Each structure stands twice: as structure tokens, then as C-alpha cells.
Amino acid sequence: MKCDLCDKPALVHEVVIQNGKRVEMHLCTEHAAAKGYVLPTVPVMQMLQQFASTGKAIKAQKSAARRCEACGLTFAEFRQTGRFGCAACYDAFMPSVAAIIERAQSGAVSHRGRTPKRIEGQADRAAIRRQLVKEIEAAVAAEQYERAATLQGRLHQLGMKTNPAADPPTES
Amino acid sequence: MSDAAVKTLSDSDVVVSVRIRVARNLAGFPFTGRASDAQRQEVLQMVTHAPLGGAFPNGLAWVNMNQASAQERQLLVERHLVSKHFAESTLPRALGLGHSEELGVMVNEEDHLRIQSILPGSRLNDAFELARSFDQALEETVDFAFHPRWGYLTACPTNVGCGIRLGAMLHLPALRYSGEIERVKRAAKDLHLAVRGYYGEGTDAIGNFYQVSNQVTLGASEEELLQHFRDEVIPKLVDYERTARQMLLEKNRPLIEDKVYRARATLKVARLLGAEEATKLLSTLRFGISTGLLHNLTIERVEQLLLQVQPAHLAQIHPFAAEEENGRLSRALLVRRALGDYVEGSPES
Ligand SMILES: [Zn+2]
Ligand SMILES: [Zn+2]
């Protein structure tokens, strides 16, 4: 993206609300400095990398290209319709799915109701634990501590520990 | 009379009906929207041919939606037995009907199965049991898509978990007249409830009938969801409406009487009646009956009329109503016969 005021690449991106209107600003290093933005004193390349890892646009692009192998639905298609194509989509689009569901379900992180009779006894506790542990790690990495705590609580509720060794050896 | 029965009767001033909807998908098939027509046919076969054990001794009647006429499909929409989306779809799909319409099963809606039970009054437990009996009887034959973490899987992630939505159709005229309904809507939102107009797709509730339903389907058991809705949500809303009615009658009795008696007078003499107008006026009659202002008329009769004045229902009673542009003449005649000078027995039945 180019600077709003010249042809150089923009390094400062900001969305400001002016008189109730959303205004996007994109400025190059010089023009940003001239406008009074204090730029962090880190090498440009490093800053770009930070943009790459935290920039929402880039992240969204990546996840939009993800595809469910079972039914072929892309995440972008899901985004458009809000509908999954098949049961496998739920795992294919993790962890985005978890975030979406938890938001839609006002923070609930897992099912507590009935289990179909046929799979009742064999409900795979190890799989639930594996998944929850994975998500706790992801939440901590993303500094979503509150969410991590909720997931942790769920794990305890299931009588499981974060440490796999503490769980009965149902895992192969 | 049991406590439950007393409660049912005494709530009918506010609670019109209750609804349980259960979303299920068969394991091993893409969801309806992404399945091939062959797969949709297969789902249809599996569900409609499943032995249901002793759950439905009289069986279910299956309606092939692609063979139903536009008017028949519209009739099902007006009875809230199928969604508009389902009525207008062209996919292979069917509606199962059992227990004198108290149970309906849409096959190949957004989810493979949308089991739905609607009962008059506050009979949530009965509705729940009915939907569950179908759910569990079918589960003996087929496997539902289930995830250890997310529970029953659905096409839309807002339905996962128990896959159960509980709803109540409430008549809230006093909350509307007093302007309190906006506050109720905000409070409902905080409680993760959806409040929508029952008639009319938009936010405006024609006749002050509202559909209240739970938004959260994950993280609580079926019984917890049911209990919360039955013992907390509904009684609170019923209380709120009753208090508003009392206040209105105490502070503004002439205004309310005027509204109710004018509605009755209009319905008795009108020569042309639109569906929306009829719904609004009948709603006011319902309010008049439940506040004790009107006698010689029952809520059941008004409710029957509310259904009969809908276009497809009207066309069933008066075949010529379909030819008339909006059925306004036929509708007025129907209502006059039911309430007006014709009132001896019930000539139209
Ligand atoms: Zn510049
Ligand atoms: Zn898929």
C-alpha cells in the first residue's frame, strides 16, 4: 500500500474516527514522522515481519485459503455463508472455529449435553483432552489468558489434567 | 387437576404456544447445502424409512415437498410447520408429520433434520418429550454427526452442542402499548435470548406476538436449557406482561376499553379485511378476553381465527378467496360470520 501523500510504501496504517466518520490513514516513514507519529526505533525489516505476523489482513488471507479436505469448502466460503459443508469442517478450520463458536455461544467452550447412545461408552476422552490442551497452548501463545483459563476450567471439570500422564491411559 | 395442567391453563393469557426445535445431521454425509442430490436422496430415504420403534405407533405421514402445491406449502408455513426457506427450496426434501401436527420433521432443511414440536400453552415438557422421542428413536437406526468437543454438529455453528432451541410465542400487547417492550428486548439480549415478531419477518411484531428463543445451545445439558427456559425465562416474561396489563388498566382503562371494543366492532362490520389488519384486530380481541373485558368469546376461537385469516388458510375455507386479489372480501365475511350478526353456531365449519 502506498503512502497517502506520496508514492513511497506506507508503513504507518491507522484508522481514526473523525466526526463520526471512519478515516483510514496510510503514511510513509517521512510523512508519518512529519505528522508527529513516533515510530519505533527498530529496523524496517523487523517491523514488516511484525506486521506480517500480527497484521489481520495477512492472517485472514492465509486462513481464507484453507480448505476442508472432506467437502472442499474453503474458509472464505464459510465466512460468506456462515454455514459449514460437513462435519469435518469443524476440525479443518480450527482454531478459527473455536473462536467463532465460543463467541456465538457466549463463551461456552464445549458440549455438556447428551452423547449418542452408540458412542456413549467410547466417547474419546483422550481426544477431548488433546484438543483442549492444544487450544490452551494456543490461547496462552496468543495472550488470551481469560480464554485459556476457561478452557483450563473445562479440562478440570472433565476430571482431566493438563499433563497427559495424569490422565488414565486411554490414549494409544 | 395436576399442578402442571393448572399452570398451562393459567398461562394462556400470555403464552400462546411453545416450540422445541432439534437440529441433527447424519454422520457420513455432507450437510444439506453441500451434499449432492444423490446424497440428499439417500438421507431422505434413510430418515423416511427408519423404523421408529414404538415411539410413533401411528407412524409419521411424510409429505414430499416437491409434490406439494404452492398453496399447500404456504399453508404449512402459516402453521409454522416448515420454514419459508424449506417451503421455497427445490431440493429433494420431505416433511414428516405425526401426533396431529404436534411433531414435525423437516428433512434436508439447512440441517438434514429439523425436528420440531409446537404445542399450545406452556407445555414445554411435553414438546421436549415429543421431539426427543423422535430424536432417540431415529438414533437407534442412524448415526448422527457428533463431535466430542462440540456435541451434535450442525451446518451453522450457532446450533452446535445440544442442537436444541426452545421457543415460546408470547402475546405481549401491554408491554408494547406501554413502550416497555424495548426494555424487554434489551434485557433479553443480555440473557442471550432472541426476540422476534412472530408474524411478519421484520422486527415489527404484527399483533404484538413475539417469538422468544434461546441463543445458546452449547455448554449446558438439554435439561438445564429446558429448566432455565421453562422456570425462569417464561415466568419472568409472563409476570412482566401481566404487571404491565394491570398498570394499563388501572391508569388508562378507558383507552384500553376503547381499543378492545373498537377492534370488536370493526371485525363485526368490516366488509374488506387485509390479513395484517385482521391479525392486529384479533390480537386486540385476545387481549380483551385475557383482561376480562370481553366475554362470550374464547381465546381458542380467536386463535383459530388468527390462523384462518392467513392467506393460504383462507383459500382452503373459501376457494374463491384465491381468485380475489387479496382475499379481503372473503376474510371479512369469514370474520363477520364468526363474530358478527351471523353468530349462531359456527356456520363456516
Ligand atoms: Zn509519504
Ligand atoms: Zn467440510
Coordinates of C-alpha atoms and ligand atoms in Angstrom, one line a residue:
Chain A
M1 CA 0.0 0.0 0.0
K2 CA 1.2 3.4 -0.9
C3 CA 1.5 6.4 1.3
D4 CA -1.5 8.8 1.1
L5 CA 0.8 11.7 0.5
C6 CA 3.4 10.3 -1.8
D7 CA 4.4 7.2 -3.8
K8 CA 6.6 5.6 -1.2
P9 CA 5.3 2.4 0.6
A10 CA 3.2 3.2 3.6
L11 CA 4.5 2.0 6.9
V12 CA 2.0 3.6 9.3
H13 CA -1.5 2.4 9.0
E14 CA -4.2 3.9 11.2
V15 CA -7.9 4.0 11.4
V16 CA -9.2 7.1 13.1
I17 CA -12.7 8.2 13.7
Q18 CA -13.2 11.9 12.7
N19 CA -16.6 13.5 13.2
G20 CA -18.1 10.1 13.4
K21 CA -16.6 9.0 10.1
R22 CA -14.0 6.3 9.7
V23 CA -10.9 7.6 8.1
E24 CA -8.0 5.3 7.1
M25 CA -4.5 6.7 7.1
H26 CA -1.5 5.2 5.4
L27 CA 1.8 7.1 5.6
C28 CA 5.4 6.5 4.7
T29 CA 8.1 6.9 7.3
E30 CA 8.9 10.5 6.5
H31 CA 5.3 11.7 6.3
A32 CA 4.4 9.8 9.4
A33 CA 7.2 11.4 11.3
A34 CA 6.1 14.8 9.9
K35 CA 2.6 14.2 11.2
G36 CA 4.0 13.5 14.6
Y37 CA 3.8 9.7 14.7
V38 CA 6.5 8.3 16.9
L39 CA 7.9 5.4 15.0
P40 CA 9.5 2.5 17.0
T41 CA 13.2 2.5 16.5
V42 CA 13.5 -0.9 15.1
P43 CA 14.9 -1.9 11.7
V44 CA 12.3 -1.7 8.9
M45 CA 12.5 -5.3 8.0
Q46 CA 11.8 -6.4 11.5
M47 CA 8.8 -4.1 11.6
L48 CA 7.4 -5.6 8.4
Q49 CA 7.8 -9.0 9.9
Q50 CA 5.8 -7.9 12.9
F51 CA 3.1 -6.6 10.5
A52 CA 3.2 -10.0 8.8
S53 CA 2.7 -12.0 12.0
T54 CA 0.1 -9.8 13.6
G55 CA -1.5 -8.0 10.7
K56 CA -5.0 -9.1 10.5
A57 CA -5.3 -8.8 6.7
I58 CA -2.4 -11.2 6.1
K59 CA -3.7 -13.6 8.7
A60 CA -7.2 -13.6 7.3
Q61 CA -5.9 -14.2 3.8
K62 CA -4.0 -17.2 4.9
S63 CA -6.9 -18.8 6.7
A64 CA -9.3 -17.9 4.0
A65 CA -7.3 -20.2 1.6
R66 CA -7.7 -23.1 4.0
R67 CA -9.9 -25.8 2.7
C68 CA -11.8 -28.7 4.3
E69 CA -10.4 -31.9 2.6
A70 CA -13.6 -33.8 3.1
C71 CA -16.1 -31.5 1.4
G72 CA -13.9 -28.9 -0.3
L73 CA -15.4 -25.9 1.5
T74 CA -12.9 -23.0 1.9
F75 CA -12.8 -20.9 4.9
A76 CA -13.6 -17.9 2.7
E77 CA -16.8 -19.6 1.6
F78 CA -17.7 -20.3 5.2
R79 CA -17.1 -16.7 6.0
Q80 CA -19.5 -15.7 3.3
T81 CA -22.4 -18.0 4.2
G82 CA -21.8 -18.8 7.9
R83 CA -22.5 -22.4 7.1
F84 CA -20.2 -25.4 7.2
G85 CA -20.2 -28.0 4.5
C86 CA -19.7 -31.1 6.6
A87 CA -18.8 -32.5 10.0
A88 CA -15.1 -32.5 9.1
C89 CA -15.1 -28.7 8.6
Y90 CA -15.2 -28.3 12.4
D91 CA -11.7 -29.7 12.7
A92 CA -10.4 -28.4 9.4
F93 CA -10.9 -24.8 10.4
M94 CA -9.6 -24.9 13.9
P95 CA -8.8 -22.7 15.8
S96 CA -10.9 -20.1 14.0
V97 CA -14.0 -22.3 14.5
A98 CA -13.4 -22.4 18.2
A99 CA -13.2 -18.6 18.4
I100 CA -16.4 -18.2 16.3
I101 CA -18.4 -20.8 18.3
E102 CA -17.3 -19.5 21.6
R103 CA -18.3 -16.0 20.7
A104 CA -21.7 -17.2 19.3
Q105 CA -22.3 -19.3 22.3
S106 CA -21.4 -16.6 24.8
G107 CA -18.2 -18.2 25.9
A108 CA -19.2 -21.8 26.2
V109 CA -16.2 -24.0 25.2
S110 CA -17.6 -27.4 24.9
H111 CA -20.7 -29.7 24.8
R112 CA -22.1 -30.8 28.2
G113 CA -25.3 -32.4 27.0
R114 CA -26.3 -35.9 25.8
T115 CA -24.0 -38.2 23.9
P116 CA -25.5 -40.5 21.3
K117 CA -26.1 -43.9 22.9
R118 CA -24.0 -45.7 20.3
I119 CA -20.8 -43.8 21.2
E120 CA -21.5 -43.2 24.8
G121 CA -19.1 -45.6 26.5
Q122 CA -16.4 -45.0 23.9
A123 CA -16.5 -41.2 23.8
D124 CA -12.9 -40.4 23.3
R125 CA -11.8 -38.6 26.4
A126 CA -8.2 -38.6 25.2
A127 CA -9.3 -36.8 22.0
I128 CA -11.2 -34.1 24.0
R129 CA -8.2 -33.6 26.3
R130 CA -5.7 -33.4 23.4
Q131 CA -7.8 -30.8 21.7
L132 CA -8.4 -28.7 24.8
V133 CA -4.7 -28.8 25.7
K134 CA -3.8 -27.8 22.2
E135 CA -6.1 -24.8 22.5
I136 CA -5.0 -23.8 25.9
E137 CA -1.4 -23.6 24.5
A138 CA -2.6 -21.6 21.5
A139 CA -4.6 -19.3 23.8
V140 CA -1.6 -18.7 26.0
A141 CA 0.6 -18.1 23.0
A142 CA -1.9 -15.5 21.8
E143 CA -2.0 -14.0 25.3
Q144 CA -5.7 -14.8 25.6
Y145 CA -5.4 -15.7 29.2
E146 CA -9.0 -15.4 30.1
R147 CA -9.9 -17.9 27.4
A148 CA -7.1 -20.2 28.5
A149 CA -8.5 -20.1 32.0
T150 CA -12.0 -21.0 30.8
L151 CA -10.6 -23.9 28.8
Q152 CA -8.5 -25.0 31.8
G153 CA -11.6 -25.0 33.9
R154 CA -13.4 -27.2 31.4
L155 CA -10.5 -29.6 31.5
H156 CA -10.7 -29.8 35.3
Q157 CA -14.4 -30.2 35.0
L158 CA -13.8 -33.3 32.9
G159 CA -11.6 -34.6 35.6
M160 CA -8.5 -34.2 33.4
K161 CA -5.2 -32.6 34.0
T162 CA -3.2 -30.5 31.5
N163 CA -0.4 -33.1 31.9
P164 CA -1.4 -36.1 29.8
A165 CA 0.5 -38.5 32.1
A166 CA -2.0 -37.7 34.8
D167 CA -4.9 -39.0 32.8
P168 CA -5.9 -42.7 32.7
P169 CA -4.0 -44.4 29.8
T170 CA -6.9 -44.4 27.3
E171 CA -4.6 -43.0 24.7
S172 CA -2.8 -45.3 22.3
Chain B
M1 CA -56.1 -31.4 38.0
S2 CA -52.3 -31.6 38.2
D3 CA -50.2 -28.6 39.0
A4 CA -48.8 -28.6 35.5
A5 CA -52.2 -28.6 34.0
V6 CA -53.3 -25.6 36.1
K7 CA -50.2 -23.8 35.2
T8 CA -50.8 -24.5 31.5
L9 CA -54.3 -23.0 31.6
S10 CA -53.4 -20.0 33.7
D11 CA -50.6 -19.0 31.4
S12 CA -52.6 -18.9 28.2
D13 CA -53.3 -15.2 28.7
V14 CA -49.7 -14.6 27.7
V15 CA -48.2 -17.8 26.3
V16 CA -49.7 -18.8 23.0
S17 CA -47.6 -21.8 22.3
V18 CA -44.2 -23.3 22.9
R19 CA -41.7 -24.8 20.5
I20 CA -38.8 -27.2 20.7
R21 CA -36.5 -27.5 17.7
V22 CA -33.8 -30.0 17.4
A23 CA -31.1 -29.9 14.7
R24 CA -29.4 -33.1 13.6
N25 CA -27.2 -34.3 10.8
L26 CA -26.5 -37.9 9.7
A27 CA -22.9 -38.9 10.0
G28 CA -21.0 -39.6 6.8
F29 CA -22.9 -37.2 4.6
P30 CA -22.0 -33.5 3.8
F31 CA -24.6 -31.1 5.3
T32 CA -27.6 -30.5 3.0
G33 CA -26.2 -27.3 1.4
R34 CA -23.1 -29.1 0.2
A35 CA -24.4 -32.6 -0.5
S36 CA -25.1 -33.9 -4.0
D37 CA -28.7 -34.6 -5.0
A38 CA -27.9 -38.3 -4.8
Q39 CA -26.7 -37.9 -1.2
R40 CA -29.7 -35.8 -0.3
Q41 CA -32.0 -38.5 -1.7
E42 CA -30.1 -41.1 0.4
V43 CA -30.6 -39.0 3.5
L44 CA -34.2 -38.7 2.7
Q45 CA -34.5 -42.5 2.2
M46 CA -32.7 -43.3 5.4
V47 CA -34.8 -41.0 7.5
T48 CA -38.2 -41.7 6.0
H49 CA -37.7 -45.4 6.1
A50 CA -36.2 -45.7 9.5
P51 CA -38.2 -47.9 11.9
L52 CA -39.2 -45.7 14.8
G53 CA -39.8 -48.4 17.3
G54 CA -42.7 -47.9 19.5
A55 CA -42.2 -44.1 19.6
F56 CA -44.9 -43.4 17.0
P57 CA -47.4 -46.2 17.0
N58 CA -49.4 -44.4 14.3
G59 CA -46.4 -43.7 12.3
L60 CA -45.5 -40.4 10.6
A61 CA -47.1 -39.0 7.5
W62 CA -44.4 -38.0 5.0
V63 CA -45.1 -35.1 2.7
N64 CA -42.9 -34.9 -0.4
M65 CA -42.4 -31.2 -0.6
N66 CA -41.6 -31.2 -4.3
Q67 CA -45.1 -32.7 -5.0
A68 CA -46.9 -30.3 -2.8
S69 CA -48.6 -27.3 -4.4
A70 CA -47.6 -23.7 -3.7
Q71 CA -50.7 -23.2 -1.7
E72 CA -50.1 -26.4 0.4
R73 CA -46.6 -25.3 1.1
Q74 CA -47.8 -21.8 2.1
L75 CA -50.3 -23.5 4.4
L76 CA -47.5 -25.3 6.2
V77 CA -45.6 -22.1 6.5
E78 CA -48.6 -20.3 8.1
R79 CA -48.9 -23.2 10.6
H80 CA -45.2 -22.8 11.3
L81 CA -44.6 -26.4 10.5
V82 CA -42.0 -25.6 7.9
S83 CA -39.6 -22.6 7.4
K84 CA -40.1 -20.3 4.5
H85 CA -36.7 -21.4 3.3
F86 CA -37.8 -25.0 3.3
A87 CA -41.1 -24.3 1.5
E88 CA -39.3 -22.4 -1.3
S89 CA -36.4 -24.8 -1.7
T90 CA -36.3 -27.1 -4.7
L91 CA -34.0 -29.8 -3.2
P92 CA -35.2 -33.3 -2.5
R93 CA -36.9 -32.8 0.8
A94 CA -39.8 -34.0 2.9
L95 CA -41.8 -33.1 6.0
G96 CA -42.8 -35.7 8.5
L97 CA -45.9 -35.1 10.5
G98 CA -47.1 -37.0 13.5
H99 CA -49.2 -36.7 16.6
S100 CA -51.8 -34.5 15.0
E101 CA -49.3 -32.0 13.8
E102 CA -47.7 -31.7 17.2
L103 CA -44.5 -33.1 15.8
G104 CA -42.9 -32.1 12.5
V105 CA -39.7 -33.2 11.0
M106 CA -38.1 -31.3 8.1
V107 CA -35.7 -33.5 6.2
N108 CA -33.0 -31.7 4.2
E109 CA -33.5 -28.2 5.5
E110 CA -30.3 -26.4 6.4
D111 CA -29.5 -29.5 8.5
H112 CA -30.5 -33.0 7.5
L113 CA -33.1 -33.0 10.2
R114 CA -35.0 -30.2 11.9
I115 CA -37.3 -31.9 14.4
Q116 CA -39.9 -29.6 15.7
S117 CA -42.7 -29.8 18.2
I118 CA -45.2 -27.0 18.8
L119 CA -47.8 -27.2 21.5
P120 CA -50.3 -24.7 22.7
G121 CA -49.9 -23.1 26.1
S122 CA -46.8 -23.7 28.2
R123 CA -46.4 -27.4 27.6
L124 CA -42.7 -27.2 27.2
N125 CA -42.1 -30.6 28.9
D126 CA -44.4 -32.3 26.5
A127 CA -42.9 -30.6 23.5
F128 CA -39.5 -31.6 24.7
E129 CA -40.5 -35.2 25.2
L130 CA -42.1 -35.4 21.8
A131 CA -39.1 -34.1 19.9
R132 CA -36.8 -36.3 22.0
S133 CA -38.8 -39.4 21.3
F134 CA -38.3 -38.9 17.6
D135 CA -34.6 -38.0 18.0
Q136 CA -33.9 -41.1 20.1
A137 CA -36.0 -43.5 18.1
L138 CA -34.1 -42.4 14.9
E139 CA -30.8 -42.6 16.7
E140 CA -31.4 -46.3 17.1
T141 CA -31.1 -46.6 13.3
V142 CA -28.8 -43.9 12.1
D143 CA -25.6 -42.3 13.4
F144 CA -25.8 -38.5 13.9
A145 CA -22.8 -36.3 13.3
F146 CA -21.2 -35.8 16.7
H147 CA -18.0 -34.3 17.9
P148 CA -16.5 -35.0 21.4
R149 CA -15.9 -31.3 21.9
W150 CA -18.8 -29.6 20.0
G151 CA -21.5 -32.1 20.5
Y152 CA -24.1 -32.5 17.8
L153 CA -22.8 -30.9 14.7
T154 CA -24.9 -28.5 12.6
A155 CA -24.4 -26.6 9.4
C156 CA -24.4 -23.3 11.3
P157 CA -22.1 -23.1 14.3
T158 CA -24.7 -21.3 16.3
N159 CA -26.7 -24.5 16.7
V160 CA -24.0 -26.9 17.9
G161 CA -23.9 -28.7 21.2
C162 CA -27.4 -29.9 22.2
G163 CA -28.7 -28.6 18.9
I164 CA -31.8 -27.6 20.7
R165 CA -33.7 -24.4 20.5
L166 CA -36.5 -23.6 22.9
G167 CA -39.1 -21.1 21.9
A168 CA -42.3 -19.5 23.2
M169 CA -44.8 -17.5 21.3
L170 CA -45.9 -14.8 23.6
H171 CA -48.6 -12.3 23.4
L172 CA -47.2 -9.0 24.8
P173 CA -49.7 -6.2 24.0
A174 CA -49.4 -4.4 27.3
L175 CA -45.6 -4.3 27.1
R176 CA -45.9 -2.9 23.6
Y177 CA -48.5 -0.3 24.4
S178 CA -46.6 0.9 27.4
G179 CA -43.3 1.0 25.4
E180 CA -41.7 -1.4 27.8
I181 CA -41.0 -3.9 25.0
E182 CA -37.8 -2.2 24.0
R183 CA -36.5 -2.7 27.5
V184 CA -37.6 -6.3 27.4
K185 CA -35.7 -6.8 24.2
R186 CA -32.5 -5.3 25.6
A187 CA -32.8 -7.4 28.8
A188 CA -33.4 -10.5 26.6
K189 CA -30.3 -9.8 24.7
D190 CA -28.3 -9.8 27.8
L191 CA -29.8 -13.1 28.7
H192 CA -28.8 -14.5 25.3
L193 CA -32.4 -14.7 24.1
A194 CA -33.7 -13.8 20.7
V195 CA -36.9 -11.8 20.5
R196 CA -38.6 -11.6 17.1
G197 CA -42.0 -10.8 15.8
Y198 CA -44.0 -14.0 15.3
Y199 CA -46.0 -12.6 12.3
G200 CA -44.0 -10.7 9.8
E201 CA -40.4 -11.3 9.1
G202 CA -39.1 -7.9 10.2
T203 CA -38.6 -6.5 13.7
D204 CA -42.1 -5.2 13.8
A205 CA -44.3 -7.7 15.5
I206 CA -47.7 -7.8 13.9
G207 CA -50.4 -8.1 16.6
N208 CA -47.8 -7.9 19.3
F209 CA -47.0 -11.6 19.1
Y210 CA -43.4 -12.3 19.8
Q211 CA -41.2 -15.4 19.5
V212 CA -38.7 -15.7 22.3
S213 CA -36.0 -18.3 22.0
N214 CA -32.6 -19.3 23.5
Q215 CA -29.5 -18.4 21.6
V216 CA -27.1 -20.6 23.4
T217 CA -27.1 -24.3 22.6
L218 CA -23.6 -25.2 23.9
G219 CA -22.2 -25.7 27.4
A220 CA -25.4 -26.7 29.1
S221 CA -27.3 -30.0 29.1
E222 CA -30.6 -30.4 27.5
E223 CA -32.4 -30.5 30.8
E224 CA -30.6 -27.4 32.0
L225 CA -31.6 -25.5 28.9
L226 CA -35.2 -26.6 29.3
Q227 CA -35.3 -25.9 33.0
H228 CA -33.9 -22.4 32.6
F229 CA -36.3 -21.5 29.8
R230 CA -39.4 -23.1 31.5
D231 CA -38.8 -22.0 35.1
E232 CA -37.0 -18.7 34.6
V233 CA -37.4 -17.1 31.2
I234 CA -41.0 -17.7 30.5
P235 CA -42.4 -17.0 34.0
K236 CA -40.4 -13.7 34.1
L237 CA -41.8 -12.5 30.8
V238 CA -45.3 -13.6 31.8
D239 CA -45.1 -11.7 35.0
Y240 CA -43.7 -8.6 33.2
E241 CA -46.6 -8.6 30.8
R242 CA -49.2 -9.1 33.5
T243 CA -47.9 -6.3 35.6
A244 CA -48.0 -4.0 32.5
R245 CA -51.6 -5.1 31.9
Q246 CA -52.6 -4.3 35.4
M247 CA -50.9 -0.9 35.3
L248 CA -52.5 0.0 32.0
L249 CA -56.0 -1.0 33.2
E250 CA -55.5 1.0 36.4
K251 CA -54.2 4.1 34.8
N252 CA -55.8 4.1 31.4
R253 CA -58.8 1.9 31.5
P254 CA -60.9 3.9 29.0
L255 CA -58.1 3.9 26.5
I256 CA -57.8 0.1 26.7
E257 CA -61.6 -0.4 26.6
D258 CA -61.8 1.8 23.6
K259 CA -59.2 -0.1 21.8
V260 CA -60.7 -3.5 22.6
Y261 CA -64.3 -2.6 21.8
R262 CA -63.4 -0.7 18.6
A263 CA -61.5 -3.8 17.4
R264 CA -64.5 -6.0 18.1
A265 CA -66.8 -3.5 16.3
T266 CA -64.6 -3.3 13.3
L267 CA -64.3 -7.1 13.0
K268 CA -68.1 -7.4 13.2
V269 CA -68.9 -4.9 10.5
A270 CA -65.9 -4.8 8.1
R271 CA -66.6 -5.7 4.5
L272 CA -63.0 -5.8 3.5
L273 CA -60.2 -7.1 5.7
G274 CA -56.5 -7.4 4.9
A275 CA -54.5 -10.2 6.6
E276 CA -52.4 -7.9 8.6
E277 CA -55.3 -5.8 9.7
A278 CA -57.2 -8.8 10.8
T279 CA -54.3 -10.2 12.7
K280 CA -53.9 -6.9 14.6
L281 CA -57.6 -6.6 15.4
L282 CA -57.8 -10.3 16.5
S283 CA -54.8 -9.7 18.7
T284 CA -56.6 -6.9 20.4
L285 CA -59.6 -9.2 21.0
R286 CA -57.3 -11.7 22.5
F287 CA -56.0 -9.0 24.8
G288 CA -59.6 -8.1 25.6
I289 CA -60.5 -11.7 26.6
S290 CA -57.5 -12.3 28.7
T291 CA -58.0 -9.0 30.6
G292 CA -61.6 -9.8 31.3
L293 CA -63.1 -7.1 29.1
L294 CA -64.7 -9.4 26.6
H295 CA -66.9 -12.4 27.4
N296 CA -68.9 -14.7 25.1
L297 CA -65.7 -15.4 23.2
T298 CA -62.8 -17.7 23.9
I299 CA -59.1 -17.4 23.3
E300 CA -59.2 -20.7 21.4
R301 CA -61.7 -19.3 19.0
V302 CA -59.7 -16.2 18.4
E303 CA -56.6 -18.3 17.9
Q304 CA -58.4 -20.4 15.4
L305 CA -59.4 -17.2 13.5
L306 CA -55.8 -15.9 13.7
L307 CA -54.8 -19.0 11.7
Q308 CA -57.8 -18.9 9.4
V309 CA -57.3 -15.3 8.2
Q310 CA -53.8 -16.1 6.9
P311 CA -54.0 -16.2 3.1
A312 CA -53.4 -20.0 2.4
H313 CA -55.8 -21.0 5.2
L314 CA -58.4 -18.6 3.9
A315 CA -58.1 -20.1 0.5
Q316 CA -58.8 -23.5 1.9
I317 CA -62.0 -22.4 3.5
H318 CA -63.1 -20.1 0.7
P319 CA -61.8 -21.4 -2.6
F320 CA -62.8 -18.2 -4.3
A321 CA -60.6 -16.2 -1.9
A322 CA -57.6 -17.2 -4.0
E323 CA -59.2 -15.5 -7.1
E324 CA -59.9 -12.4 -5.2
E325 CA -56.9 -10.2 -5.2
N326 CA -56.0 -10.3 -1.5
G327 CA -58.9 -12.3 -0.2
R328 CA -60.1 -9.2 1.7
L329 CA -63.8 -9.8 0.9
S330 CA -63.7 -13.4 1.9
R331 CA -61.7 -12.7 5.0
A332 CA -64.2 -10.1 6.2
L333 CA -67.0 -12.5 5.6
L334 CA -65.3 -15.2 7.5
V335 CA -64.7 -13.0 10.5
R336 CA -68.2 -11.5 10.4
R337 CA -69.7 -15.0 10.4
A338 CA -67.5 -15.9 13.4
L339 CA -68.1 -12.8 15.4
G340 CA -70.8 -10.7 13.9
D341 CA -74.5 -10.8 13.2
Y342 CA -74.3 -14.4 11.9
V343 CA -73.2 -15.7 15.2
E344 CA -75.4 -18.8 15.6
G345 CA -73.4 -22.0 16.0
S346 CA -70.4 -21.9 13.7
P347 CA -71.8 -21.8 10.1
E348 CA -68.5 -22.0 8.4
S349 CA -67.5 -25.4 9.8
Ligands
ZN1 ZN 4.7 9.7 2.1
ZN2 ZN -16.2 -30.0 5.2

